[in-house]
Short mmCIF file of C-alpha atoms in Angstrom, two decimals:
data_model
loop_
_atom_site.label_atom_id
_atom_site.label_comp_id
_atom_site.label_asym_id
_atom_site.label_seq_id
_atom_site.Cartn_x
_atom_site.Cartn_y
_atom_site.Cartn_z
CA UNK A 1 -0.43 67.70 22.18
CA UNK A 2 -0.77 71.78 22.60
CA UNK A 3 -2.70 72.67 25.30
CA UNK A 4 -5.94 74.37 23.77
CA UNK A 5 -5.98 77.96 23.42
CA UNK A 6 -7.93 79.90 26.56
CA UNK A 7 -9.12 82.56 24.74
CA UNK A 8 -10.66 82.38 21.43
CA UNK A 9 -10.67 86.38 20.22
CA UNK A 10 -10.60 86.38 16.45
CA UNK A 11 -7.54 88.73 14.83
CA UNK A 12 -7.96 92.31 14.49
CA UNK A 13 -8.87 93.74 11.33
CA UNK A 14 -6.50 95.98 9.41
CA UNK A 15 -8.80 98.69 9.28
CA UNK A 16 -8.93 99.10 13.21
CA UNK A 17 -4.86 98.55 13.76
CA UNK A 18 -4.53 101.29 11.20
CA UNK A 19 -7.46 104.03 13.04
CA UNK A 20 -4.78 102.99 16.48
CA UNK A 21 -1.71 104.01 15.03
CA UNK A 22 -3.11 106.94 13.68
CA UNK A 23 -4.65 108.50 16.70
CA UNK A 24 -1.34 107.42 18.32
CA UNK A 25 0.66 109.45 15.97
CA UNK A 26 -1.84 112.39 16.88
CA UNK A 27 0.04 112.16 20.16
CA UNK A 28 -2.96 111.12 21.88
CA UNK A 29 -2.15 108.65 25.06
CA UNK A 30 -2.14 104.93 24.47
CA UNK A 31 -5.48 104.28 26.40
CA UNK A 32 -7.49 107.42 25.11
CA UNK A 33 -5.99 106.30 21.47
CA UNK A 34 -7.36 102.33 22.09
CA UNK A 35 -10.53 103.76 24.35
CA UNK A 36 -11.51 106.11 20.92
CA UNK A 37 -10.44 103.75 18.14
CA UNK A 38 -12.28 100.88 16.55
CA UNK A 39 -10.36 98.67 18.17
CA UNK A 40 -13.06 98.63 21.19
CA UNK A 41 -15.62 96.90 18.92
CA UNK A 42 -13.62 94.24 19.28
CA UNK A 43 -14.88 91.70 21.59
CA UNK A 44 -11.59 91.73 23.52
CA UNK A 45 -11.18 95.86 23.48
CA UNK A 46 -12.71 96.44 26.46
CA UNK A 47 -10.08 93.96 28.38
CA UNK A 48 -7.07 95.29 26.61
CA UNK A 49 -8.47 98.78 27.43
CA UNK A 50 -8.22 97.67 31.15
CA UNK A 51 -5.07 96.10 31.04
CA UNK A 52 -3.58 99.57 29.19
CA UNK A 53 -5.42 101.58 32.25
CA UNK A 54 -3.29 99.50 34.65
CA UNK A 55 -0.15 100.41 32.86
CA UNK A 56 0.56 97.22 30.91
CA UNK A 57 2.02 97.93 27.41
CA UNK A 58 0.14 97.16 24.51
CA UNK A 59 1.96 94.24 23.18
CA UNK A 60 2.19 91.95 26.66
CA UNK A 61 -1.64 92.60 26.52
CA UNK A 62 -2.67 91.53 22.71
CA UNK A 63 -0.37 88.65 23.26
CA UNK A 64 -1.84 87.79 26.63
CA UNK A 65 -5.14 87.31 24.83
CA UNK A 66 -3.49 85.75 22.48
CA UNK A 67 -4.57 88.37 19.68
CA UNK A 68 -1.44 88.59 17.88
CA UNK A 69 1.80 85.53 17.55
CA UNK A 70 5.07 85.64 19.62
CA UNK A 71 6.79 86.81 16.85
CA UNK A 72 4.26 89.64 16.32
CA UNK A 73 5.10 90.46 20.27
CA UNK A 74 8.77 90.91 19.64
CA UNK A 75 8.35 92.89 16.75
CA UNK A 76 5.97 95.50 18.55
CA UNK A 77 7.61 95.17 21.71
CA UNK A 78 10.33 96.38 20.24
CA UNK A 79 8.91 98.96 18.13
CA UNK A 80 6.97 100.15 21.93
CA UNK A 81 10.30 100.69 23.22
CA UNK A 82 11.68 102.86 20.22
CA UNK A 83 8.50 105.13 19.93
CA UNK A 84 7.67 103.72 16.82
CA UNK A 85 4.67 101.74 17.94
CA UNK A 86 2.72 103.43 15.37
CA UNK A 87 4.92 101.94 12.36
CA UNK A 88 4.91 98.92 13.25
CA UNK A 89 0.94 98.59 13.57
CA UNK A 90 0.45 100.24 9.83
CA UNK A 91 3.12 97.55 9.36
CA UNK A 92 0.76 94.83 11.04
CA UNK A 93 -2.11 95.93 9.28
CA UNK A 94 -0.37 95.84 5.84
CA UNK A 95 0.86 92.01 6.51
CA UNK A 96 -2.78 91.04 7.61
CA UNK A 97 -4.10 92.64 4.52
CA UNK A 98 -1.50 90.91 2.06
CA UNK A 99 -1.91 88.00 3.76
CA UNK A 100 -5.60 87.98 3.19
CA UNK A 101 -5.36 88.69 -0.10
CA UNK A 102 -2.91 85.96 -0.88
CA UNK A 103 -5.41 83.41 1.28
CA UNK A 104 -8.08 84.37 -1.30
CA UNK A 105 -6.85 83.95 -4.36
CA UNK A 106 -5.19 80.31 -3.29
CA UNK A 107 -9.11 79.76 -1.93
CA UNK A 108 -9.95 80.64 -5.12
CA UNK A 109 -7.82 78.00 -7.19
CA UNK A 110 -9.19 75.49 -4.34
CA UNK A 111 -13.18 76.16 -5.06
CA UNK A 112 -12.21 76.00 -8.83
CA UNK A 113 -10.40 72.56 -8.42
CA UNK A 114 -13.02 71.56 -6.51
CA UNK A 115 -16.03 72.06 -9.04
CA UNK A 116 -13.84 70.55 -11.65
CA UNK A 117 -14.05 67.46 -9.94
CA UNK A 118 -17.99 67.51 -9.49
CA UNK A 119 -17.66 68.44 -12.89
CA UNK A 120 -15.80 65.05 -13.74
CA UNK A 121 -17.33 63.17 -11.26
CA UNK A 122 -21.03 63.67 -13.14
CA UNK A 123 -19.77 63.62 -16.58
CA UNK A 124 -18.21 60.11 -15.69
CA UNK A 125 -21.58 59.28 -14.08
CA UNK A 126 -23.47 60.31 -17.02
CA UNK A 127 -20.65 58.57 -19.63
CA UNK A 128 -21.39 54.98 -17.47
CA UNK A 129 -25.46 55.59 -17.98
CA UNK A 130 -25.58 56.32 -21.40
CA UNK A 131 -23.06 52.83 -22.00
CA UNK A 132 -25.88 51.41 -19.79
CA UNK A 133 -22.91 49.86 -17.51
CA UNK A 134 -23.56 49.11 -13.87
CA UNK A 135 -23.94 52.60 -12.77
CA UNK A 136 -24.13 51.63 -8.58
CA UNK A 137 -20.84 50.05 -8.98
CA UNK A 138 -19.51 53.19 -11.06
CA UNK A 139 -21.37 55.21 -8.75
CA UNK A 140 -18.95 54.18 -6.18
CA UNK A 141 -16.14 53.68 -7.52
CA UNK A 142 -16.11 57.39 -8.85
CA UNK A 143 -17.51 58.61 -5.46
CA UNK A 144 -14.35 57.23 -3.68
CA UNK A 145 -11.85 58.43 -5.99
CA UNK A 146 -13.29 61.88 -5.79
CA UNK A 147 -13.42 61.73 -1.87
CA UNK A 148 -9.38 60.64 -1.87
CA UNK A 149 -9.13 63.79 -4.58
CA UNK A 150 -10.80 65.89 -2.63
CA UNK A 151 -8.64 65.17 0.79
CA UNK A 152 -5.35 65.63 -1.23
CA UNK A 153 -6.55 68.78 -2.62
CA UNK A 154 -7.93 70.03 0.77
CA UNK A 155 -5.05 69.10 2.70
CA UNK A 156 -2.39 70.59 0.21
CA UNK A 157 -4.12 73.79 0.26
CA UNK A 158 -4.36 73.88 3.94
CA UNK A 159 -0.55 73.05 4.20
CA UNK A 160 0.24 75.78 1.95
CA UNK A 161 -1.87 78.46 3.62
CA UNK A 162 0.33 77.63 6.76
CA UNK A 163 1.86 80.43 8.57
CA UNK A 164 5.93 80.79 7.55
CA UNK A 165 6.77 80.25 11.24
CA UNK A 166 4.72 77.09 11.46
CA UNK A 167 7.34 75.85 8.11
CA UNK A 168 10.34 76.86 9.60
CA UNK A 169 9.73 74.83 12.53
CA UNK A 170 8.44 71.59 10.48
CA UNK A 171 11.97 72.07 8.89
CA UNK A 172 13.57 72.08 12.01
CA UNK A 173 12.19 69.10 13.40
CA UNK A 174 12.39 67.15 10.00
CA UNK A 175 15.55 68.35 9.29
CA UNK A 176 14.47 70.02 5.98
CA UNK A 177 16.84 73.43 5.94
CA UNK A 178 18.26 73.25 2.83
CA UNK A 179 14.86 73.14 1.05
CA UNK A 180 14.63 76.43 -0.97
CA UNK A 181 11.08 77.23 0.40
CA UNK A 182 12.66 76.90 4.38
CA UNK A 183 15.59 78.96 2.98
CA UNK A 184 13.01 81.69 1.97
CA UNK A 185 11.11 81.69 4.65
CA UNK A 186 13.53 82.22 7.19
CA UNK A 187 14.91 85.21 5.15
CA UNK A 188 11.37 86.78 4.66
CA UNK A 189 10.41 85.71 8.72
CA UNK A 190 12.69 85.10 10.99
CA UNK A 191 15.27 87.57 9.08
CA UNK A 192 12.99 90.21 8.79
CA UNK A 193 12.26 90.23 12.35
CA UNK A 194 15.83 90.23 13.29
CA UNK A 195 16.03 93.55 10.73
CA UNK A 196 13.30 94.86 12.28
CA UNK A 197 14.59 94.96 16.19
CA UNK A 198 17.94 96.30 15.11
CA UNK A 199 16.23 99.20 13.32
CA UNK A 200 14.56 99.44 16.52
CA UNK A 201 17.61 99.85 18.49
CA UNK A 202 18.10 96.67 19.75
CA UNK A 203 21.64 95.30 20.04
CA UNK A 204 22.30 92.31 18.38
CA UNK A 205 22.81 89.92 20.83
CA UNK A 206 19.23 90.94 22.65
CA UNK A 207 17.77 90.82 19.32
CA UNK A 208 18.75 86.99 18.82
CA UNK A 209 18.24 86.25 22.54
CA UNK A 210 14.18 87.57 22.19
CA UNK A 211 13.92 84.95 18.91
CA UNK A 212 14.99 81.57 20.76
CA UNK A 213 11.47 80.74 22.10
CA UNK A 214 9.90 81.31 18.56
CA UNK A 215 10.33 78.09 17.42
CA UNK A 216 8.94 75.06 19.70
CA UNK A 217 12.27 73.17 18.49
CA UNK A 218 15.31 71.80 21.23
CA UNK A 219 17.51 72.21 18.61
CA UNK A 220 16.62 75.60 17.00
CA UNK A 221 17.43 77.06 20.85
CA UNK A 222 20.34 75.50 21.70
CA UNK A 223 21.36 77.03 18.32
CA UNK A 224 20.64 80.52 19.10
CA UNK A 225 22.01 80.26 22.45
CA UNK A 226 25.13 79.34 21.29
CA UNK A 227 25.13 81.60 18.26
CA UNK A 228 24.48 84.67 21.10
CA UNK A 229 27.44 83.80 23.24
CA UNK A 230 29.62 83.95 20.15
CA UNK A 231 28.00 86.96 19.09
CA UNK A 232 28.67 87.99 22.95
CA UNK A 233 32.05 87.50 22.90
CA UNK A 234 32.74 89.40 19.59
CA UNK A 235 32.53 87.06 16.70
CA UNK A 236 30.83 88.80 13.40
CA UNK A 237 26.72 87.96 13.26
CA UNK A 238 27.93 86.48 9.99
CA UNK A 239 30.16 84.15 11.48
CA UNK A 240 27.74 83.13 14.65
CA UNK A 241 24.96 82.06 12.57
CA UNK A 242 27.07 80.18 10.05
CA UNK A 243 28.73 78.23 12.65
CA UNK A 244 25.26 76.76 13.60
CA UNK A 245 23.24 76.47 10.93
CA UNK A 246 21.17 79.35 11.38
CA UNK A 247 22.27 80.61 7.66
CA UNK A 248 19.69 79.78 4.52
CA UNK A 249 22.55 79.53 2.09
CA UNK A 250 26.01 80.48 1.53
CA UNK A 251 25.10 83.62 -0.53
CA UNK A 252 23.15 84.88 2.31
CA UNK A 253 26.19 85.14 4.07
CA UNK A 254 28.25 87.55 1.51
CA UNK A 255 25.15 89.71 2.30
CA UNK A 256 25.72 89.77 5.64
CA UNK A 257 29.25 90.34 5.69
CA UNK A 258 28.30 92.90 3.26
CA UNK A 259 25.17 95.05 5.08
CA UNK A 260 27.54 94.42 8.45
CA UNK A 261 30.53 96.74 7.23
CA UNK A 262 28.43 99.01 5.42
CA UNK A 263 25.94 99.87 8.55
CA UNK A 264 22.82 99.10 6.57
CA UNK A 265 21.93 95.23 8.16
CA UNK A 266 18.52 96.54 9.08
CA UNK A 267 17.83 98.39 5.32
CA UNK A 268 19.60 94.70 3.84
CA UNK A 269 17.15 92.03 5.42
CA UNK A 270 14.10 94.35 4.75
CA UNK A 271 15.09 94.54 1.36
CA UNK A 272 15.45 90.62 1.26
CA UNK A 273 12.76 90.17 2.99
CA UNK A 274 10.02 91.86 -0.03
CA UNK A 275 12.72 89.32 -2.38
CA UNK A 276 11.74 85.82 -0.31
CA UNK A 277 8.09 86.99 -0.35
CA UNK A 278 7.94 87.21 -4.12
CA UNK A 279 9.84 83.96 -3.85
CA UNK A 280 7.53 82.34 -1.42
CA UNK A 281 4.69 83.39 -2.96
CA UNK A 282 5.79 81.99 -6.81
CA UNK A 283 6.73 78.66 -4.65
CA UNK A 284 2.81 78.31 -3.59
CA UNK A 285 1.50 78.95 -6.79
CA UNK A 286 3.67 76.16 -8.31
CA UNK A 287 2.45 73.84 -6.31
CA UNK A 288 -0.85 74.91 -6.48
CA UNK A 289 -0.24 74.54 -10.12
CA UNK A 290 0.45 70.94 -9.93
CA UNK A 291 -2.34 69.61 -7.83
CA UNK A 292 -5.10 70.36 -11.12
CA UNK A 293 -2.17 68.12 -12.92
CA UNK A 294 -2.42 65.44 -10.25
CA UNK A 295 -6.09 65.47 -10.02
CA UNK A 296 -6.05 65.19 -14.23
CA UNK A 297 -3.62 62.43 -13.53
CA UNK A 298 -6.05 60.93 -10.91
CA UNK A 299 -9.25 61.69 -13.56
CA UNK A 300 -7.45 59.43 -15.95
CA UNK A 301 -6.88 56.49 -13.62
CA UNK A 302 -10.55 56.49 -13.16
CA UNK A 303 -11.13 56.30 -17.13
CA UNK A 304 -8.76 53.44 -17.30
CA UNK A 305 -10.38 51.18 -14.91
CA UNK A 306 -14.09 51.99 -16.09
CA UNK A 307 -12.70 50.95 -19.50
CA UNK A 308 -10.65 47.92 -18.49
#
């Protein structure tokens, strides 16, 4: 099991990682930027503020308090170490934002769902009364199927709200990478994040090297390690992720050879990144468009053996 978290700091709100990156593109010192910015409301501001005092950068700090995800830490670590810490929080702030707003309209569908089925659940109730049928039996009966509808509904919402990182590593362990919804989220994550520390500055080798701990999977790292070596010793990135499975699909790789001899591999995932969202995001509202089918499906079961 995963040891339980030791801190337990809730996010930080868009609003306050966009007030930091503004004062810190006033030019105003990390610490004085942190010390005057909302961010010190924050339960764990005052902590962070200390750790910033004592020279620490601002990433190793969030992610010591476990504010922000390891990939989040790469990506700002290496925006720190380009000067474009700044960027990359607006950037943070925007993600948390679309995020939310995606979370509440699939919260939405779920509260909806779930007053349909009070909805059927009493108007079944109320059929069995006015046929003047055994209503504790039906009473039950309807109760329980409701209570199984309910935990399929709740669990497949949960399951989609998922963070991408937490799919690509279910994939990984089931073996599940050539599902399409694995094969866009590791272009609109684990892509995007390799765009993002090459735009940076980072070489391509350190790039892959500071991803092989973001997925909790034997496999996934002996992948990368190898992959890095052959990227090490010369071999195209093209070539080194093909070779171990660390390609979504073939096409993906004529865009890599492609963005490779043109110069533009950090402009090319970002712009396939903003694709796999849109794809990601029409993937969860399919299947959230199926479960009111199921439950209908589930609705009529229930009809059927109150008539039998």
């Amino acid at each position: 099991m995963p040891s339980k978290s030791r801190f337990n700091y809730r996010p930080l709100k868009a609003q306050q990682l966009r007030e930091l990156a503004t004062l810190i593109t006033s030019g105003i010192p990390l610490a004085d930027a942190w010390a005057k910015a909302a961010t010190m409301a924050h339960p764990a501001g005052p902590v962070i503020l200390q750790q910033l005092q004592k020279g620490s950068s601002l990433p190793a700090a969030m992610k010591f308090l476990e504010l922000i995800s390891a990939p989040q830490q790469v990506t700002l670590s290496a925006a720190n170490n380009a000067g474009t810490l700044n960027q990359a929080l607006q950037q943070l702030a925007a993600d948390y934002e679309n995020r939310e707003a995606h979370q509440r309209k699939l919260k939405s569908k779920f509260y909806l769902l779930c007053l349909l089925l009070f909805v059927g659940w009493g108007a079944s109730l109320a059929l069995v009364a006015a046929q003047g049928q055994g209503l504790l039996a039906a009473f039950v009966s309807n109760t329980l199927w409701c209570l199984i509808c309910y935990a399929i509904i709740h669990k497949t919402v949960s399951v989609v709200l998922k963070d991408g990182w937490w799919w690509l590593e279910k994939a990984w362990r089931f073996g599940m990478q050539q599902h399409k919804a694995y094969q866009w989220a590791l272009i609109a994550h684990w892509y995007a994040l390799l765009g993002t520390q090459v735009a940076a500055g980072v070489d391509l080798v350190s790039a892959l090297r500071q991803m092989a701990d973001l997925l909790n999977q034997a496999s996934y790292r002996k992948a990368i390690k190898a992959a890095s070596k052959d990227l090490e010793n010369g071999h195209p990135l093209s070539q080194s992720l093909a070779d171990y499975s660390l390609l979504p699909n073939p096409e993906f790789r004529s865009i890599l050879i492609s963005a490779e001899a043109s110069g533009r591999l950090a402009e090319t995932l970002q712009q396939q990144r903003r694709i796999a969202d849109q794809q990601l995001e029409h993937f969860q509202d399919t299947v959230m468009m199926w479960v009111p089918k199921g439950l209908y499906a589930m609705c009529g079961a229930v009809a059927l053996t109150m008539v039998l």
